[in-house]
Amino acid sequence: MCGIVALILKEGQASPILHEALKRLEYRGYDSAGIATLYDGKIFVKKDAGKIDEIHARLNFDSIPGKVGVSHTRWSTHGAPTKENAHPHLDCKGNVAVVHNGVIENFLELKDELIERGHRFISRTDTEVVPHLVEEGLDAGLSLYDATVNALRRLKGSYALAIISTKETDKVVCARNESPLVLGLSDYGTFCASDIPAILPYTNKVIVLNNGEVALLEADKVTVKRISDGVTVSRDAKVIEWSIEQAEKQGYPHFMLKEIHEQSTSLRNALRLQEQYLDLIATFLDRSEKIFLLAAGTSHYACIAASYMFSKLARLAACPVISSEFIENYGDSVGIDTVILAVSQSGETYDTLKAVDYARMKAATILGITNVVGSTLTRVSRAYIVQQSGPEIGVAATKSYTAQLLVLAQIALKLAKIRGKLSQDEIDELKASLNRIPDVVENILETCEEKVKEIAIKYSKEKLFLFLGRGISTATALEGRLKLLEISYTPSLAYPAGESKHGPISVVEDGVPTIFICPNDETRKEILGNIMEMKSRGAKIISMCEEGDQKIKNLSDDVVEIPKQIHPILSPIPYIVPLQLLAYYIAVEKGLDPDKPRNLAKSVTVP
Ligand code: F6R
């Protein structure tokens, strides 16, 4: 997730406005930033690594002249956060400047093709193919608009793009596919931006661009067309009544709720990983003697789910370990034959990095999954994958958890393929199921939220909750419990359901809410038994089950039904979503701020 803003003014200087607007998009990314403007027939660029304020203190963004400009604040996905990789990116001649949010999936093919035709690349980003493609169109005599449309038709993946050129200094062309982009109309100029808050101080008249649309901005008007066939789209501007603060949360009362709702998008992004990195990670794992999945908190629960995925799909044993326990528990067994797959949203968690350092010293191979390019974990890993969830502001991990699960599932599938453990039909079925996940999560968010809210209100005053699941759903039970615990401070227990009779069942008495995670997998029969066990002792049964599962529904006091179309091994992704919402609404019902739970920090960088 990055933020882009572009602007074309009738009079005045664009750069101070672009700079201010970018700062309001810093929640979308903050590892590098840049502005390019058009002045006197030339493009002027200032960009660097770092936060906007730091770069401004060094370079003074506001001094760049010109009425037209594009700007960007970055959250790295391809290429480290360096000056070269910061946007805007230019073509060979410095006549075209481009800012981009999204992932161009076919950039490697396009880059090879462009290099063969003599183009020179400076960065390691996927974005840089775009100015070179536009350059070719301009060299062939096309207008900026037509050259851009030709380039867009070559791109696969997601993008919100804004492009300026010295060939037409009174225009900005912008386009959208699966990354957000809004246009702003005002008396003194026109804008485009990744999000409304960026432009709200200047105008509240906006047009939301849809996927597959391209817009031509001129100082006094915008024209929107479809990329596929060039047909003009007529859409009235909406007047936005939100305050800037409301707009930053896109109208949601808290970042946590916004991030829960962003999951269909972050999951789509997590499906756009580069195959060669997945292959590399899977190859290292396949060749190892011992695998430890190292993480803390929510990331540890993603690792627990991954250990089931690796075993079931690839017949590979991987041991999930809490980072702070790793050295004591397994340190002596680590050696050159060990692979550590460290999972950390921030890439900066002290306990995880300490364990990683220890394992490196003992010659283990370190692999990483993180959300932050340039984080310490990326620097100490032999190979790593960036999950591409964009910054997560709510302290409770939500969208980063489901994206971690999706990345780990893709690694499990690669491993299964390398090790020849699944038939082609099984692989195809799993891939199709993986691809359906973003839509299924979108559907859950659309259909279940009201039901979950009702359940939250009904049980918000309870003093104790139990979360039970079997098999891979144990991870969902643990993560559901952690969400509730950390933001609503409600004491809760989570166990593999089969373990409950070895102790936890003693806390069950009349009315204790007991949440069962019951996807339709091989554990269902036994979970039915566990439900009856609890019910007979007076527990109130709240079930997360597959749509239409009448047996579970008959035994439950409250039910959330999850759509069917997902392979059971992927069930931790859809099944955690109602539990995230449950924790959120219980916290709100108790009058707590879910974005700022007491005593907790987003990134725990201390021992
Ligand atoms: C819980 C939560 C924490 C983190 C943990 C590890 O909602 O956010 O439990 O999961 O502190 O953080 P990372 O993944 O950054 O290493």
mmCIF file of N, CA and C and ligand atoms in Angstrom, residues 296-299 344-346 349 395-397 482-483 486 604, ligand 1:
data_model
loop_
_atom_site.group_PDB
_atom_site.id
_atom_site.type_symbol
_atom_site.label_atom_id
_atom_site.label_comp_id
_atom_site.label_asym_id
_atom_site.label_seq_id
_atom_site.Cartn_x
_atom_site.Cartn_y
_atom_site.Cartn_z
ATOM 1 N N ALA A 296 6.017 -14.413 17.298
ATOM 2 C CA ALA A 296 5.392 -14.034 18.577
ATOM 3 C C ALA A 296 3.927 -13.666 18.330
ATOM 4 N N GLY A 297 3.119 -13.797 19.359
ATOM 5 C CA GLY A 297 1.730 -13.299 19.330
ATOM 6 C C GLY A 297 0.926 -13.865 18.173
ATOM 7 N N THR A 298 0.220 -12.968 17.509
ATOM 8 C CA THR A 298 -0.615 -13.367 16.387
ATOM 9 C C THR A 298 0.192 -14.098 15.320
ATOM 10 N N SER A 299 1.399 -13.631 15.056
ATOM 11 C CA SER A 299 2.218 -14.275 14.019
ATOM 12 C C SER A 299 2.515 -15.725 14.413
ATOM 13 N N SER A 344 7.016 -12.209 11.034
ATOM 14 C CA SER A 344 6.842 -11.023 11.871
ATOM 15 C C SER A 344 6.285 -9.885 11.024
ATOM 16 N N GLN A 345 5.082 -9.448 11.372
ATOM 17 C CA GLN A 345 4.450 -8.342 10.637
ATOM 18 C C GLN A 345 5.412 -7.166 10.539
ATOM 19 N N SER A 346 5.935 -6.754 11.695
ATOM 20 C CA SER A 346 6.787 -5.556 11.732
ATOM 21 C C SER A 346 8.205 -5.851 11.263
ATOM 22 N N THR A 349 10.312 -7.321 15.820
ATOM 23 C CA THR A 349 10.024 -7.829 17.169
ATOM 24 C C THR A 349 11.302 -8.361 17.817
ATOM 25 N N VAL A 395 -3.547 -1.507 16.881
ATOM 26 C CA VAL A 395 -2.540 -2.321 17.575
ATOM 27 C C VAL A 395 -2.827 -3.814 17.372
ATOM 28 N N ALA A 396 -4.091 -4.188 17.365
ATOM 29 C CA ALA A 396 -4.422 -5.602 17.176
ATOM 30 C C ALA A 396 -4.213 -5.992 15.716
ATOM 31 N N ALA A 397 -3.440 -7.044 15.502
ATOM 32 C CA ALA A 397 -3.189 -7.508 14.128
ATOM 33 C C ALA A 397 -4.465 -8.128 13.564
ATOM 34 N N LEU A 482 -6.988 -14.292 21.517
ATOM 35 C CA LEU A 482 -6.035 -13.183 21.697
ATOM 36 C C LEU A 482 -6.690 -11.844 21.327
ATOM 37 N N LYS A 483 -7.480 -11.842 20.221
ATOM 38 C CA LYS A 483 -8.129 -10.580 19.826
ATOM 39 C C LYS A 483 -9.026 -10.082 20.951
ATOM 40 N N GLU A 486 -6.958 -8.965 24.140
ATOM 41 C CA GLU A 486 -6.110 -7.770 24.095
ATOM 42 C C GLU A 486 -6.900 -6.474 23.955
ATOM 43 N N VAL A 604 6.890 -4.643 19.319
ATOM 44 C CA VAL A 604 7.532 -4.834 20.625
ATOM 45 C C VAL A 604 9.033 -5.028 20.397
HETATM 46 C C1 F6R B 1 -1.687 -9.106 18.488
HETATM 47 C C2 F6R B 1 -0.443 -8.544 18.008
HETATM 48 C C3 F6R B 1 0.825 -9.047 18.600
HETATM 49 C C4 F6R B 1 1.864 -9.256 17.501
HETATM 50 C C5 F6R B 1 3.215 -9.653 18.104
HETATM 51 C C6 F6R B 1 4.249 -9.964 17.040
HETATM 52 O O1 F6R B 1 -2.797 -8.539 17.863
HETATM 53 O O2 F6R B 1 -0.431 -7.690 17.161
HETATM 54 O O3 F6R B 1 0.625 -10.221 19.308
HETATM 55 O O4 F6R B 1 1.399 -10.260 16.649
HETATM 56 O O5 F6R B 1 3.687 -8.606 18.910
HETATM 57 O O6 F6R B 1 4.439 -8.891 16.199
HETATM 58 P P1 F6R B 1 5.173 -9.050 14.807
HETATM 59 O O7 F6R B 1 4.297 -9.880 13.927
HETATM 60 O O8 F6R B 1 5.349 -7.645 14.302
HETATM 61 O O9 F6R B 1 6.480 -9.734 15.074
#
